Short mmCIF file of N, CA and C in Angstrom, two decimals:
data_model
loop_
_atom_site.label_atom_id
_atom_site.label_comp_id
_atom_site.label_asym_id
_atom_site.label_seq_id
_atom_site.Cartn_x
_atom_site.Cartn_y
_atom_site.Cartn_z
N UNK A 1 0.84 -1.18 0.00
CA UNK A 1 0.00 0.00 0.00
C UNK A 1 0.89 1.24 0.00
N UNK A 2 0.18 2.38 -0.28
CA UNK A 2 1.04 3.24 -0.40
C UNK A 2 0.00 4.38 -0.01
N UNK A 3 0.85 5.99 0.24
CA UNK A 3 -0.14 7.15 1.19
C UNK A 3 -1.39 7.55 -0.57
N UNK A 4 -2.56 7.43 -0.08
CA UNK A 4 -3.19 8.35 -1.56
C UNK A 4 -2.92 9.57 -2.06
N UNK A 5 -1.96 10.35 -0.61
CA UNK A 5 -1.77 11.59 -1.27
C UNK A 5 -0.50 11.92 -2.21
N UNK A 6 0.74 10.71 -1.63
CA UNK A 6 1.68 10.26 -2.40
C UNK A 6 1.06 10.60 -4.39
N UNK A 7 -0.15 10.10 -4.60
CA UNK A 7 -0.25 9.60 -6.05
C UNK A 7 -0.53 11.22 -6.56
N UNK A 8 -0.39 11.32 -7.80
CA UNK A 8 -0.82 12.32 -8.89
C UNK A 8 -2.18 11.99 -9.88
N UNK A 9 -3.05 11.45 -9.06
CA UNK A 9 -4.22 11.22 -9.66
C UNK A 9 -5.43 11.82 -9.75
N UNK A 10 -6.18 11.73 -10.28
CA UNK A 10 -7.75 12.57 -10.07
C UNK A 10 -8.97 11.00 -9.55
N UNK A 11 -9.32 11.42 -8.27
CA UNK A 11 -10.00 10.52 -7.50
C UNK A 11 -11.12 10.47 -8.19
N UNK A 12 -12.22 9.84 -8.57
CA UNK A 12 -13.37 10.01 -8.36
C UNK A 12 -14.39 8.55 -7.67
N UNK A 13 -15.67 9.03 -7.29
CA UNK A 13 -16.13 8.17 -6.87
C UNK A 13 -17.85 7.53 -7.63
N UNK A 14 -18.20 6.84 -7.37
CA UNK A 14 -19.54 5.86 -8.25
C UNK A 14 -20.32 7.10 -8.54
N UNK A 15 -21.11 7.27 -9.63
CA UNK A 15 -22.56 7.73 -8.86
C UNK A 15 -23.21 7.67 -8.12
N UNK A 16 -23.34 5.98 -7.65
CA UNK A 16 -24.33 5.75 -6.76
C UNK A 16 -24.05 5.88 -5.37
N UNK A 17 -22.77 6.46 -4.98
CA UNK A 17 -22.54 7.43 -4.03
C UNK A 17 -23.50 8.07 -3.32
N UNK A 18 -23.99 7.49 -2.25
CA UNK A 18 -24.70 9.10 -1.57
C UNK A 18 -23.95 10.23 -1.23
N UNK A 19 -24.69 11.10 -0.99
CA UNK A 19 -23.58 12.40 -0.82
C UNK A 19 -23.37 13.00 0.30
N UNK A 20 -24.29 12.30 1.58
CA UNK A 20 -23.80 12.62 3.15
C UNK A 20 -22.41 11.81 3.43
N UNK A 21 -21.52 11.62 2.59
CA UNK A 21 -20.56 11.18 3.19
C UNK A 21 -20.08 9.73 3.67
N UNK A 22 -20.97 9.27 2.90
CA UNK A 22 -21.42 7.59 3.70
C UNK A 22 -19.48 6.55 3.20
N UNK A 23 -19.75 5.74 3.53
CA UNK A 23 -19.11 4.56 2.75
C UNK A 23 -18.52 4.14 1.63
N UNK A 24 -17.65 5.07 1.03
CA UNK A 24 -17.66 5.29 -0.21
C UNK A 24 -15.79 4.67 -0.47
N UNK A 25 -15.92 4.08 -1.45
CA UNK A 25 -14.35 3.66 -2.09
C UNK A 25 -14.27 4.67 -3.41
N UNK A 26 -13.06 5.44 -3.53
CA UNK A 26 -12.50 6.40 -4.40
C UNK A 26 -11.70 5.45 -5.28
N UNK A 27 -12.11 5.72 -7.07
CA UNK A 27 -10.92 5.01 -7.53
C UNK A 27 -9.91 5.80 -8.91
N UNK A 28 -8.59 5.95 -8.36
CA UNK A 28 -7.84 7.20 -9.13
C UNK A 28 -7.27 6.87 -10.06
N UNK A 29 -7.69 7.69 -11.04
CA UNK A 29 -7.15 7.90 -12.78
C UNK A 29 -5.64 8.54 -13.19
N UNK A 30 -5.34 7.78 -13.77
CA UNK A 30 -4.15 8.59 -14.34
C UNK A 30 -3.15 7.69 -14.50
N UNK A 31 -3.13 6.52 -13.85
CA UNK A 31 -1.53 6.04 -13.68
C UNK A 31 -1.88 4.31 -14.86
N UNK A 32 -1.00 4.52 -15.44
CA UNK A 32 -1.44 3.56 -16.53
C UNK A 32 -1.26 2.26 -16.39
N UNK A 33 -0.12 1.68 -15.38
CA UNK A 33 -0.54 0.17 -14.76
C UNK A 33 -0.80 -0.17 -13.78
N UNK A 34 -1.67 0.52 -13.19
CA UNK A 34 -2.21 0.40 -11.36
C UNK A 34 -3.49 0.76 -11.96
N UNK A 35 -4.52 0.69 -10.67
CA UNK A 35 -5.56 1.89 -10.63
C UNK A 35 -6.02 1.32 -9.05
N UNK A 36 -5.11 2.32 -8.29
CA UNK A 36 -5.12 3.24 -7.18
C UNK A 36 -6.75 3.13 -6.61
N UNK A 37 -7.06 2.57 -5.04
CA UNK A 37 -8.52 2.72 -4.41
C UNK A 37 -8.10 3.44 -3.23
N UNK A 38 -8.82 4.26 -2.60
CA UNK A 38 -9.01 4.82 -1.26
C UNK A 38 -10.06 4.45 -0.52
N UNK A 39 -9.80 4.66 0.59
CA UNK A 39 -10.95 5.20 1.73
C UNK A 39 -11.66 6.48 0.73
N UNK A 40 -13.07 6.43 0.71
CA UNK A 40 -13.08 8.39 0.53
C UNK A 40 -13.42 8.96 2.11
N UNK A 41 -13.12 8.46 3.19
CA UNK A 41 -13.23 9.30 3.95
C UNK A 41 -11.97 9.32 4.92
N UNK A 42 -10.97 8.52 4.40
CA UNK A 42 -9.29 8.97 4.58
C UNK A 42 -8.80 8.82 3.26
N UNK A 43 -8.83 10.25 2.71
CA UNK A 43 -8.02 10.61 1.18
C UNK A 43 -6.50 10.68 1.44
N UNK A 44 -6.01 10.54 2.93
CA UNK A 44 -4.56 10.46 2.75
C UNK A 44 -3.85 9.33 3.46
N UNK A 45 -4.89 9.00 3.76
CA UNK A 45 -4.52 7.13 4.19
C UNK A 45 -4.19 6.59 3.38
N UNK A 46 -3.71 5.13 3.44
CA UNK A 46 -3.39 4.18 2.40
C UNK A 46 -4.37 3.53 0.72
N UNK A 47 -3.60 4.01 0.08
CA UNK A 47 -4.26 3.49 -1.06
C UNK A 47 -3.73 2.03 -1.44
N UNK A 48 -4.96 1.10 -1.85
CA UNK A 48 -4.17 -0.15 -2.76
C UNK A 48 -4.16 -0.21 -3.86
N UNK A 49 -3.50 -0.31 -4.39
CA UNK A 49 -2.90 -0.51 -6.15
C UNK A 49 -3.58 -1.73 -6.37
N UNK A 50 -4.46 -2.02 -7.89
CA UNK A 50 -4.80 -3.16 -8.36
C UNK A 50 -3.99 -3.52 -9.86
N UNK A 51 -3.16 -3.78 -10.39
CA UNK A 51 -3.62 -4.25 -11.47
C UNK A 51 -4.40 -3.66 -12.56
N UNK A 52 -3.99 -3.00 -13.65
CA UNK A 52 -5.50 -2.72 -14.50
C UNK A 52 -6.24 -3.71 -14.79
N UNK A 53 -5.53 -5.21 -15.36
CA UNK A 53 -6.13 -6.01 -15.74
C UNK A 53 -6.94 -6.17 -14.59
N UNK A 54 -6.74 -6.76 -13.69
CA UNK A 54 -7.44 -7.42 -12.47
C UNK A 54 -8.56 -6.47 -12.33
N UNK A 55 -8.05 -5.12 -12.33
CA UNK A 55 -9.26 -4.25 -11.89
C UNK A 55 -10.54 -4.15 -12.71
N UNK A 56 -9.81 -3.91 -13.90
CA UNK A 56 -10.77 -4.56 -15.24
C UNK A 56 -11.65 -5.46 -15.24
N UNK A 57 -11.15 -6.38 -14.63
CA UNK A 57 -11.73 -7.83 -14.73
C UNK A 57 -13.05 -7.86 -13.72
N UNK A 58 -12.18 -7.14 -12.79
CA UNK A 58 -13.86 -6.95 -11.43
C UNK A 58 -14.74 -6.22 -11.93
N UNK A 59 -14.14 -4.93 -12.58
CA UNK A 59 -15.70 -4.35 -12.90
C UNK A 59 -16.55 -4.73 -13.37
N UNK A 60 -15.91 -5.25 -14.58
CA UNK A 60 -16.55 -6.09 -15.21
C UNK A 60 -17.56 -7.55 -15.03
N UNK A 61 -17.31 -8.18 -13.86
CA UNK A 61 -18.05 -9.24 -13.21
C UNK A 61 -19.02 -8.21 -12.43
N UNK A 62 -18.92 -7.50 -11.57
CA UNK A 62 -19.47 -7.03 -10.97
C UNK A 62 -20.76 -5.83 -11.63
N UNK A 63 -20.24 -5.39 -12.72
CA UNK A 63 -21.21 -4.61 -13.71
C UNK A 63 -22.30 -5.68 -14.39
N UNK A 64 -21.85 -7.10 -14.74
CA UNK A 64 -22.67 -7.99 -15.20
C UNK A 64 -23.66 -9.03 -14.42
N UNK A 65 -23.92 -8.57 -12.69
CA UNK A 65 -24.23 -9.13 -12.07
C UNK A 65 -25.19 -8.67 -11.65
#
C-alpha cells in the first residue's frame, strides 16, 4: 500500500454514491498500470494498487451481475 496523497491522480467516486458522506471507495485515474482505491473518507490514508487487468476484470463481473 502506499499514502493516496503520495499519487498524482484525479480521485473520483460511483454515482451511486450518496452524498452525506457515507461509505464510499474512491478510484484514481491517471496512472497507466495500477488503478489506485481509497478510503473516501481517509483521502490520505493508504491506497491499494490493483492491477489494471485485475481491476478490469472486477468491474466487469461485478457490472454484469
Amino acid at each position: 500500500m502506499i499514502s493516496a496523497s503520495e499519487l498524482s491522480v484525479v480521485w473520483r467516486k460511483s454515482s451511486y454514491s450518496s452524498t452525506n458522506g457515507g461509505n464510499c471507495l474512491e478510484v484514481g485515474e491517471g496512472v497507466a498500470t495500477v488503478v489506485p482505491v481509497r478510503d473516501s473518507k481517509a483521502p490520505h490514508g493508504p491506497a491499494v494498487l490493483f492491477a489494471s487487468a485485475a481491476w478490469a476484470s472486477f468491474v466487469t463481473e461485478v457490472k454484469g451481475k
